[in-house]
Every structure is written in C-alpha cells, then in structure tokens.
Amino acid sequence: MSRVLELINKLKDEHSLSTDEYRFILDNYTDEDARSAAEMALKVKQGIYGNEVFLRGLIEVSSICKNDCLYCGLRRSNTNCQRYRLTKDEILECCKEGYNIGYRTFVLQGGEDAYFNDEILCDIIKSIKESYPDCAVTISLGERSRKSYEAIKKAGADRYLLRHETATSEHYSQLHPEVMTLENRMQCLKELKELQFQTGCGFMVGSPFQTNEHIARDLKFIEEFSPEMCGIGPFIPHHATPFAEYSAGSVELTCFLLSLVRLMHPRVLLPATTALGTMHPNGRQMGLLAGANVIMPNLSPQSVRKKYELYDGKAHTGQEAAENKKEIENTLESLGMYANASRGDFKRI
Ligand code: SAM
C-alpha cells in the first residue's frame, strides 16, 4: 500500500493526522488515491446518514457589504455590483414558498449589511420560527459581536456558517484588506461554538496564493475545531475584483478534500457547494459521491438571483434553483441517494 493510502486509512481510523502528514498527502496523492478516498468517505457517510442528502433553502438576503474581500464580487469597491436588500416580508415569502415545496432549513446569507442589526435580524428569525417551528434557521452574515451572536441564538437561530477562509494569517492578509484579521475570524468561530450554534467553517480551494502547506493547515484547523458543518468550494474569479485574472480552483482537488474531511469528521454536515456546481455540470454529484451530504439550492426571489454575484457565472438555475426540487430529487435518485425533507441536524453520538 502506498504511503498516501496508509495515511488516508489512518485518518479514517484515528480521525487525526499531523499537519506534515496532511501535507504529504497533498503533495503526493494520485487520481487512484482520490478514488479510494472517495469510496471510503462515501461508505463512512452512508454508515451515519444512510443514502440521504439534506436540502437547505438558501435565501440571499442582501448583496450590500461593508467589507472589501479581494476575491468577492460583492466587495464594497465593486461599484458595478447591483445592490439589493430583501425586506422582512420578502424573506418570509421565500420561507413560505420553500416550506410548501418541502424545505425545512432556511439559510439566511448575505454581505455584511449594517441594516440587519440585532433588532431587525432577531425579529426576522423569531417570525420565521413562529411560522415554521419545525424548521431550522441558519445564519451566514459574517463577523458580529459576541453580544450579537447571543441575541441571534436567543431569537431561535440554530446554526451559523462563517468560513475561516484560510487558517494561515499571512494568506488571510493576502485575501482580505488590512482591517480584517484571521484573529477576529477565529474569535468569532470560537464564540459561535461556545454559544452552542451548530457552527460551520470552511475555505475556498485554489484561492490566489494558496499552497499545499496552507491547505494542510486548513485541514488541521478543521480537525481541531471540529465544526458541525464545513463549506469547501473552488475559488472562481469575478471580473470586477483584483483577482479577476487568477485561475479557478480545481473540482478534483475540492472533491478530494471533501473526502478527507468526511474521513476526519464522519458526522460533519458537508455541502456540495454551488461553486462546485458552477465549475462543472456534474460538480454537485461529484461532491456527493466524494462524501458530501448537503445541498443548498437557491430560494431567493427570482428577481435578485443574478445580483448576488460572488463570482462570474454563478449558477442559479436548473438544479441550483430550490423550486426545481423534483429535478434535484431525480438526480439524487440516479446516484442511489434520496432527498431528506427533515431539518437535518448534526447527528451527535
Ligand atoms: N458575508 C458572509 C461571510 O463573510 O461569511 C457570508 C457571505 S460570503 C459571500 C460567503 C462565502 O462566499 C465566503 O465565505 C467565500 O468563501 C465565498 N466566496 C466569495 N467569493 C468567492 C469566489 N470568488 N469564489 C468562490 N467562493 C467565493
């Protein structure tokens, strides 16, 4: 057995490797190793979640953002971005439509838009929970104060997604303006965990300046942080950002990393992301076959879907659209998988 395969087996059995071991895998793995890792990851996933895939309705509540992340099409400096913000009624309307189609988790994601202060956001969360007590609410609205996270939790939010983006400070500062620090990002993640959110971290694959050493540290961070959810998708350039000319991340490497994260944390909720679906017509299926078990189709109003443009060509039609649930279910069935209509919480032991 090759050293890489030995290490992948060790990860499956012990759920831990050193940063150097992760690095060794990344430097030396072959397509065949990736196929073996995917097979193992799929089995591990089946052992816990069966053949079921959780569906989340993604509501992109605002394209207004105070931040200036160098990779993101919503960055403040992009003056050509069409900005919008959904009203409370519009968000509730999305939930109503989603609920009727069968979604039982609503993910409210957006730029860091000061309009959604604690009072407004908590009122929206409470209204969703009052109308749909059997549904989970996930928030993904960036870095906030501990007090704010506390208020959101008290209002009824169940989960919070905040990708760490990269676990290496120097790389973090190559991707973000100076005012944003990895230290603060990590502090937010720690607080979210302490407040008992089901917490999601994650990173982009192939972001500018990323090396295997960075990815190895990301894997070690994910191992130690032990998130309930983990978003890993390829970086895709956006024409109006400083990274317009950089290449997109690899679909194959993204799938391999999904497999490693599944072996590391068998119970983790792992989405096959929209970015993966954007990069390859079968990207989502490839992610699911590599060990992912969540998909997050778009439930935003049709009129704004094009405006939430994080990267060029972001998919929002076909199987990326929440209303095409039947089509999504058919694709899952062709993979021997089934859409699970429940809240789909993290399964604790
Ligand atoms: N503002 C919130 C935050 O910072 O967590 C949530 C929205 S943010 C746009 C969601 C995620 O989109 C980011 O964590 C980032 O990893 C991803 N993203 C942004 N630009 C991207 C790009 N060009 N390619 C791929 N993913 C991107």
CSV table of C-alpha atoms and ligand atoms in Angstrom, one decimal:
chain,number,residue,atom,x,y,z
A,1,MET,CA,0.0,0.0,0.0
A,2,SER,CA,1.3,3.5,-0.8
A,3,ARG,CA,2.3,5.8,2.0
A,4,VAL,CA,-0.6,8.2,0.9
A,5,LEU,CA,-3.1,5.4,1.2
A,6,GLU,CA,-1.7,4.4,4.5
A,7,LEU,CA,-2.2,7.9,5.8
A,8,ILE,CA,-5.7,8.1,4.4
A,9,ASN,CA,-6.6,4.8,6.2
A,10,LYS,CA,-5.0,6.2,9.4
A,11,LEU,CA,-7.3,9.3,9.0
A,12,LYS,CA,-10.3,7.0,8.6
A,13,ASP,CA,-9.4,5.0,11.8
A,14,GLU,CA,-7.9,7.7,14.0
A,15,HIS,CA,-9.6,10.9,12.7
A,16,SER,CA,-6.3,12.8,13.1
A,17,LEU,CA,-3.1,13.4,11.2
A,18,SER,CA,-0.3,15.8,11.8
A,19,THR,CA,-0.1,18.9,9.5
A,20,ASP,CA,3.0,17.3,7.9
A,21,GLU,CA,1.0,14.2,7.2
A,22,TYR,CA,-1.8,16.2,5.5
A,23,ARG,CA,0.9,18.0,3.6
A,24,PHE,CA,2.4,14.7,2.5
A,25,ILE,CA,-0.9,13.5,1.2
A,26,LEU,CA,-1.5,16.7,-0.7
A,27,ASP,CA,2.0,16.7,-2.3
A,28,ASN,CA,1.9,13.0,-3.4
A,29,TYR,CA,-1.7,11.8,-4.0
A,30,THR,CA,-2.7,10.2,-7.3
A,31,ASP,CA,-6.1,10.0,-9.0
A,32,GLU,CA,-6.3,6.5,-7.8
A,33,ASP,CA,-5.7,7.6,-4.1
A,34,ALA,CA,-8.5,10.2,-4.6
A,35,ARG,CA,-10.8,7.5,-5.9
A,36,SER,CA,-10.1,5.3,-2.9
A,37,ALA,CA,-10.6,8.2,-0.5
A,38,ALA,CA,-14.0,8.9,-2.2
A,39,GLU,CA,-15.1,5.3,-1.8
A,40,MET,CA,-14.1,5.2,1.8
A,41,ALA,CA,-15.7,8.6,2.5
A,42,LEU,CA,-19.0,7.5,0.8
A,43,LYS,CA,-19.1,4.4,3.0
A,44,VAL,CA,-18.4,6.4,6.1
A,45,LYS,CA,-21.2,8.9,5.2
A,46,GLN,CA,-23.6,6.0,4.5
A,47,GLY,CA,-22.9,4.5,7.9
A,48,ILE,CA,-24.1,7.6,9.6
A,49,TYR,CA,-26.5,9.4,7.3
A,50,GLY,CA,-27.5,6.5,5.0
A,51,ASN,CA,-28.2,7.5,1.4
A,52,GLU,CA,-29.9,10.6,2.4
A,53,VAL,CA,-29.0,14.1,1.4
A,54,PHE,CA,-30.2,17.2,3.3
A,55,LEU,CA,-31.6,20.1,1.3
A,56,ARG,CA,-31.4,23.6,2.6
A,57,GLY,CA,-33.2,26.6,1.1
A,58,LEU,CA,-30.6,29.4,0.6
A,59,ILE,CA,-32.0,32.9,0.9
A,60,GLU,CA,-29.5,35.6,-0.2
A,61,VAL,CA,-30.9,38.4,1.9
A,62,SER,CA,-28.5,41.3,0.9
A,63,SER,CA,-25.8,42.0,-1.7
A,64,ILE,CA,-24.7,45.1,0.3
A,65,CYS,CA,-21.4,44.6,2.1
A,66,LYS,CA,-19.2,46.8,4.1
A,67,ASN,CA,-16.2,44.5,3.5
A,68,ASP,CA,-13.7,44.6,0.7
A,69,CYS,CA,-12.6,40.9,0.4
A,70,LEU,CA,-10.3,40.8,-2.6
A,71,TYR,CA,-12.0,37.7,-4.1
A,72,CYS,CA,-15.6,38.5,-3.7
A,73,GLY,CA,-17.9,40.2,-6.3
A,74,LEU,CA,-19.9,41.8,-3.5
A,75,ARG,CA,-16.9,43.7,-2.2
A,76,ARG,CA,-17.6,47.3,-1.3
A,77,SER,CA,-15.2,48.6,-4.0
A,78,ASN,CA,-17.1,47.0,-6.8
A,79,THR,CA,-19.2,49.9,-8.0
A,80,ASN,CA,-20.8,47.9,-10.8
A,81,CYS,CA,-22.4,45.4,-8.4
A,82,GLN,CA,-26.2,45.7,-8.3
A,83,ARG,CA,-27.1,46.1,-4.7
A,84,TYR,CA,-30.3,44.9,-3.1
A,85,ARG,CA,-31.7,44.0,0.2
A,86,LEU,CA,-34.7,41.8,0.9
A,87,THR,CA,-37.4,43.1,3.2
A,88,LYS,CA,-38.7,41.0,6.1
A,89,ASP,CA,-41.9,40.3,4.1
A,90,GLU,CA,-39.8,39.1,1.1
A,91,ILE,CA,-37.7,36.8,3.3
A,92,LEU,CA,-40.9,35.4,4.9
A,93,GLU,CA,-42.4,34.9,1.5
A,94,CYS,CA,-39.3,32.9,0.4
A,95,CYS,CA,-39.7,30.7,3.5
A,96,LYS,CA,-43.4,30.2,2.7
A,97,GLU,CA,-42.6,29.1,-0.8
A,98,GLY,CA,-39.7,26.9,0.5
A,99,TYR,CA,-41.8,25.3,3.2
A,100,ASN,CA,-44.5,24.5,0.7
A,101,ILE,CA,-42.0,22.8,-1.6
A,102,GLY,CA,-40.7,20.8,1.4
A,103,TYR,CA,-37.6,22.7,2.7
A,104,ARG,CA,-37.1,22.5,6.4
A,105,THR,CA,-33.9,24.6,6.8
A,106,PHE,CA,-33.7,28.2,5.7
A,107,VAL,CA,-30.2,29.7,5.3
A,108,LEU,CA,-30.1,33.5,5.5
A,109,GLN,CA,-26.9,34.5,3.9
A,110,GLY,CA,-25.6,37.9,2.7
A,111,GLY,CA,-23.0,40.6,2.8
A,112,GLU,CA,-22.2,42.4,6.0
A,113,ASP,CA,-25.0,44.8,5.7
A,114,ALA,CA,-25.4,47.1,8.7
A,115,TYR,CA,-29.2,47.3,8.1
A,116,PHE,CA,-29.5,43.8,9.6
A,117,ASN,CA,-28.8,45.0,13.1
A,118,ASP,CA,-29.7,42.7,16.0
A,119,GLU,CA,-33.2,44.2,16.5
A,120,ILE,CA,-34.1,43.7,12.8
A,121,LEU,CA,-32.4,40.3,12.4
A,122,CYS,CA,-33.8,38.9,15.6
A,123,ASP,CA,-37.3,40.0,14.7
A,124,ILE,CA,-37.0,38.2,11.3
A,125,ILE,CA,-35.6,35.0,13.0
A,126,LYS,CA,-38.4,35.0,15.5
A,127,SER,CA,-41.1,35.4,12.8
A,128,ILE,CA,-39.6,32.5,10.8
A,129,LYS,CA,-39.5,30.3,13.9
A,130,GLU,CA,-43.1,31.3,14.9
A,131,SER,CA,-44.4,30.4,11.4
A,132,TYR,CA,-42.3,27.3,10.9
A,133,PRO,CA,-41.4,25.8,14.3
A,134,ASP,CA,-40.4,22.6,12.7
A,135,CYS,CA,-37.7,24.3,10.6
A,136,ALA,CA,-34.1,25.1,11.4
A,137,VAL,CA,-32.7,28.6,10.7
A,138,THR,CA,-29.0,29.0,9.7
A,139,ILE,CA,-27.5,32.5,9.6
A,140,SER,CA,-24.5,33.4,7.5
A,141,LEU,CA,-24.0,37.1,7.8
A,142,GLY,CA,-20.3,37.4,8.7
A,143,GLU,CA,-18.5,38.7,11.7
A,144,ARG,CA,-20.6,40.1,14.5
A,145,SER,CA,-20.0,40.8,18.2
A,146,ARG,CA,-20.5,38.1,20.8
A,147,LYS,CA,-23.5,40.0,22.1
A,148,SER,CA,-25.0,39.9,18.7
A,149,TYR,CA,-24.4,36.2,18.2
A,150,GLU,CA,-26.0,35.7,21.7
A,151,ALA,CA,-29.1,37.7,20.6
A,152,ILE,CA,-29.4,35.7,17.4
A,153,LYS,CA,-29.2,32.4,19.3
A,154,LYS,CA,-31.8,33.6,21.8
A,155,ALA,CA,-34.1,34.6,18.9
A,156,GLY,CA,-34.0,31.0,17.7
A,157,ALA,CA,-31.2,30.6,15.1
A,158,ASP,CA,-29.9,27.1,15.2
A,159,ARG,CA,-26.8,27.2,13.0
A,160,TYR,CA,-24.1,29.8,11.8
A,161,LEU,CA,-21.9,29.5,8.8
A,162,LEU,CA,-18.7,31.5,8.8
A,163,ARG,CA,-15.9,30.1,6.7
A,164,HIS,CA,-12.5,30.7,8.2
A,165,GLU,CA,-11.3,31.2,4.6
A,166,THR,CA,-7.7,30.2,5.4
A,167,ALA,CA,-6.0,29.2,8.6
A,168,THR,CA,-2.7,30.9,7.8
A,169,SER,CA,-2.5,34.6,8.9
A,170,GLU,CA,-0.2,35.7,6.1
A,171,HIS,CA,-2.5,34.1,3.5
A,172,TYR,CA,-5.6,35.6,5.2
A,173,SER,CA,-4.0,39.1,4.7
A,174,GLN,CA,-3.4,38.4,1.0
A,175,LEU,CA,-7.1,37.7,0.6
A,176,HIS,CA,-8.5,40.5,2.7
A,177,PRO,CA,-8.0,44.2,3.4
A,178,GLU,CA,-5.9,45.1,6.4
A,179,VAL,CA,-8.8,45.8,8.7
A,180,MET,CA,-9.9,42.2,8.5
A,181,THR,CA,-7.8,39.7,10.6
A,182,LEU,CA,-7.7,35.9,10.9
A,183,GLU,CA,-7.6,36.5,14.7
A,184,ASN,CA,-11.0,38.1,14.7
A,185,ARG,CA,-12.4,35.5,12.3
A,186,MET,CA,-11.2,32.7,14.7
A,187,GLN,CA,-12.5,34.6,17.7
A,188,CYS,CA,-16.0,34.7,16.1
A,189,LEU,CA,-15.9,31.0,15.3
A,190,LYS,CA,-14.9,30.2,18.9
A,191,GLU,CA,-17.7,32.3,20.2
A,192,LEU,CA,-20.3,30.7,17.9
A,193,LYS,CA,-19.2,27.3,19.2
A,194,GLU,CA,-19.4,28.4,22.8
A,195,LEU,CA,-22.9,29.7,22.2
A,196,GLN,CA,-23.9,26.2,21.0
A,197,PHE,CA,-24.6,27.1,17.5
A,198,GLN,CA,-24.1,24.2,15.0
A,199,THR,CA,-21.1,26.0,13.6
A,200,GLY,CA,-19.7,25.9,10.1
A,201,CYS,CA,-16.2,26.9,9.0
A,202,GLY,CA,-14.6,26.3,5.6
A,203,PHE,CA,-12.4,27.7,2.8
A,204,MET,CA,-12.0,28.1,-0.9
A,205,VAL,CA,-9.9,25.7,-2.9
A,206,GLY,CA,-7.4,27.3,-5.3
A,207,SER,CA,-7.7,30.8,-3.9
A,208,PRO,CA,-4.9,33.1,-5.1
A,209,PHE,CA,-1.5,32.4,-3.3
A,210,GLN,CA,-2.8,29.2,-1.7
A,211,THR,CA,-0.2,26.4,-1.3
A,212,ASN,CA,-0.4,22.8,-0.1
A,213,GLU,CA,1.0,24.0,3.2
A,214,HIS,CA,-1.9,26.4,3.6
A,215,ILE,CA,-4.4,23.6,2.8
A,216,ALA,CA,-2.7,21.2,5.2
A,217,ARG,CA,-3.1,23.8,7.9
A,218,ASP,CA,-6.7,24.3,6.9
A,219,LEU,CA,-7.3,20.6,7.4
A,220,LYS,CA,-5.5,20.6,10.7
A,221,PHE,CA,-7.6,23.5,11.8
A,222,ILE,CA,-10.8,21.8,10.7
A,223,GLU,CA,-9.7,18.6,12.6
A,224,GLU,CA,-9.1,20.5,15.8
A,225,PHE,CA,-12.1,22.9,15.6
A,226,SER,CA,-14.4,20.0,14.9
A,227,PRO,CA,-17.2,22.1,13.2
A,228,GLU,CA,-20.7,20.7,12.8
A,229,MET,CA,-20.7,22.0,9.1
A,230,CYS,CA,-17.9,22.6,6.7
A,231,GLY,CA,-18.1,24.6,3.4
A,232,ILE,CA,-15.4,23.8,0.9
A,233,GLY,CA,-15.8,25.0,-2.7
A,234,PRO,CA,-13.5,26.1,-5.5
A,235,PHE,CA,-12.4,29.7,-5.8
A,236,ILE,CA,-13.9,31.2,-9.0
A,237,PRO,CA,-12.7,34.6,-10.3
A,238,HIS,CA,-15.0,37.6,-10.5
A,239,HIS,CA,-14.2,40.1,-13.3
A,240,ALA,CA,-14.6,43.2,-11.1
A,241,THR,CA,-12.2,42.1,-8.3
A,242,PRO,CA,-8.4,42.4,-8.0
A,243,PHE,CA,-8.3,38.6,-8.6
A,244,ALA,CA,-10.1,38.7,-11.9
A,245,GLU,CA,-7.1,37.2,-13.8
A,246,TYR,CA,-6.4,34.3,-11.4
A,247,SER,CA,-7.4,30.8,-12.3
A,248,ALA,CA,-10.3,29.0,-10.7
A,249,GLY,CA,-9.7,26.2,-8.2
A,250,SER,CA,-9.8,22.5,-9.1
A,251,VAL,CA,-13.0,20.5,-9.0
A,252,GLU,CA,-11.0,17.3,-8.4
A,253,LEU,CA,-9.0,18.7,-5.5
A,254,THR,CA,-12.2,20.1,-4.0
A,255,CYS,CA,-13.8,16.6,-4.1
A,256,PHE,CA,-10.6,15.0,-2.7
A,257,LEU,CA,-10.7,17.5,0.2
A,258,LEU,CA,-14.4,16.8,0.8
A,259,SER,CA,-13.4,13.1,1.2
A,260,LEU,CA,-10.6,13.8,3.6
A,261,VAL,CA,-12.9,16.0,5.8
A,262,ARG,CA,-15.6,13.2,5.8
A,263,LEU,CA,-13.0,10.7,7.0
A,264,MET,CA,-11.7,13.1,9.6
A,265,HIS,CA,-15.2,14.0,10.9
A,266,PRO,CA,-17.6,11.3,9.9
A,267,ARG,CA,-20.7,13.2,11.2
A,268,VAL,CA,-19.9,16.6,9.7
A,269,LEU,CA,-22.6,18.2,7.5
A,270,LEU,CA,-20.8,18.8,4.3
A,271,PRO,CA,-22.3,20.6,1.4
A,272,ALA,CA,-21.6,20.0,-2.3
A,273,THR,CA,-21.4,23.8,-3.0
A,274,THR,CA,-22.9,26.0,-5.7
A,275,ALA,CA,-19.3,26.9,-6.7
A,276,LEU,CA,-18.7,23.2,-7.4
A,277,GLY,CA,-21.9,23.0,-9.4
A,278,THR,CA,-20.8,26.2,-11.3
A,279,MET,CA,-17.4,24.8,-12.2
A,280,HIS,CA,-18.6,21.5,-13.6
A,281,PRO,CA,-22.1,20.4,-14.9
A,282,ASN,CA,-21.8,17.4,-12.6
A,283,GLY,CA,-19.9,19.1,-9.8
A,284,ARG,CA,-22.6,18.6,-7.2
A,285,GLN,CA,-22.9,15.0,-8.0
A,286,MET,CA,-19.1,14.6,-7.9
A,287,GLY,CA,-19.1,16.2,-4.4
A,288,LEU,CA,-21.9,13.9,-3.1
A,289,LEU,CA,-20.0,10.9,-4.4
A,290,ALA,CA,-16.9,12.1,-2.6
A,291,GLY,CA,-18.7,12.2,0.7
A,292,ALA,CA,-20.8,15.5,0.8
A,293,ASN,CA,-24.3,15.1,2.2
A,294,VAL,CA,-25.9,18.5,1.9
A,295,ILE,CA,-27.1,20.7,-1.0
A,296,MET,CA,-28.3,24.3,-0.7
A,297,PRO,CA,-30.5,25.3,-3.7
A,298,ASN,CA,-31.3,28.9,-4.2
A,299,LEU,CA,-34.6,30.1,-2.7
A,300,SER,CA,-34.1,33.8,-3.2
A,301,PRO,CA,-36.7,35.7,-5.2
A,302,GLN,CA,-36.0,35.2,-9.0
A,303,SER,CA,-35.6,39.0,-9.4
A,304,VAL,CA,-32.4,39.1,-7.3
A,305,ARG,CA,-30.7,35.9,-8.1
A,306,LYS,CA,-28.4,37.3,-10.7
A,307,LYS,CA,-27.5,40.2,-8.5
A,308,TYR,CA,-25.8,38.0,-5.8
A,309,GLU,CA,-22.8,37.6,-7.9
A,310,LEU,CA,-19.9,36.4,-5.7
A,311,TYR,CA,-18.0,35.1,-8.8
A,312,ASP,CA,-18.6,35.0,-12.6
A,313,GLY,CA,-21.2,32.6,-13.9
A,314,LYS,CA,-22.6,31.7,-10.5
A,315,ALA,CA,-25.2,29.1,-11.2
A,316,HIS,CA,-28.8,29.8,-10.1
A,317,THR,CA,-30.9,27.9,-12.5
A,318,GLY,CA,-31.7,24.2,-13.0
A,319,GLN,CA,-30.6,22.1,-10.1
A,320,GLU,CA,-29.3,25.2,-8.3
A,321,ALA,CA,-32.9,26.5,-8.0
A,322,ALA,CA,-34.9,25.5,-5.0
A,323,GLU,CA,-38.2,25.3,-6.9
A,324,ASN,CA,-36.7,22.5,-9.1
A,325,LYS,CA,-36.8,20.1,-6.2
A,326,LYS,CA,-38.2,17.3,-8.3
A,327,GLU,CA,-35.4,17.6,-10.8
A,328,ILE,CA,-32.9,17.6,-7.9
A,329,GLU,CA,-34.6,14.5,-6.4
A,330,ASN,CA,-34.3,12.7,-9.7
A,331,THR,CA,-30.6,13.4,-9.9
A,332,LEU,CA,-30.1,12.2,-6.4
A,333,GLU,CA,-32.0,9.0,-7.1
A,334,SER,CA,-29.8,8.4,-10.1
A,335,LEU,CA,-26.9,8.3,-7.6
A,336,GLY,CA,-28.8,6.0,-5.3
A,337,MET,CA,-29.4,8.9,-2.9
A,338,TYR,CA,-32.6,10.4,-1.5
A,339,ALA,CA,-33.6,13.9,-0.5
A,340,ASN,CA,-34.3,14.1,3.2
A,341,ALA,CA,-37.0,16.6,3.9
A,342,SER,CA,-36.3,17.0,7.7
A,343,ARG,CA,-34.3,19.7,9.4
A,344,GLY,CA,-31.2,17.6,9.0
A,345,ASP,CA,-29.4,18.5,12.2
A,346,PHE,CA,-25.9,17.4,13.0
A,347,LYS,CA,-26.1,13.9,14.4
A,348,ARG,CA,-24.4,13.8,17.8
A,349,ILE,CA,-23.3,10.4,19.1
B,1,SAM,N1,-20.6,37.8,4.4
B,1,SAM,C1,-20.7,36.4,4.9
B,1,SAM,C2,-19.3,35.9,5.3
B,1,SAM,O1,-18.3,36.6,5.1
B,1,SAM,O2,-19.3,34.8,5.8
B,1,SAM,C3,-21.4,35.5,4.0
B,1,SAM,C4,-21.4,35.7,2.6
B,1,SAM,S1,-19.9,35.3,1.8
B,1,SAM,C5,-20.2,36.0,0.2
B,1,SAM,C6,-20.0,33.6,1.6
B,1,SAM,C7,-18.7,32.8,1.1
B,1,SAM,O3,-18.6,33.0,-0.3
B,1,SAM,C8,-17.4,33.3,1.6
B,1,SAM,O4,-17.2,32.7,2.8
B,1,SAM,C9,-16.4,32.8,0.5
B,1,SAM,O5,-15.7,31.7,0.9
B,1,SAM,C10,-17.4,32.6,-0.7
B,1,SAM,N2,-16.9,33.3,-1.9
B,1,SAM,C11,-16.8,34.6,-2.0
B,1,SAM,N3,-16.2,35.0,-3.2
B,1,SAM,C12,-16.0,33.8,-3.8
B,1,SAM,C13,-15.4,33.4,-5.1
B,1,SAM,N4,-14.9,34.4,-5.9
B,1,SAM,N5,-15.2,32.1,-5.4
B,1,SAM,C14,-15.7,31.2,-4.6
B,1,SAM,N6,-16.3,31.4,-3.4
B,1,SAM,C15,-16.4,32.7,-3.0
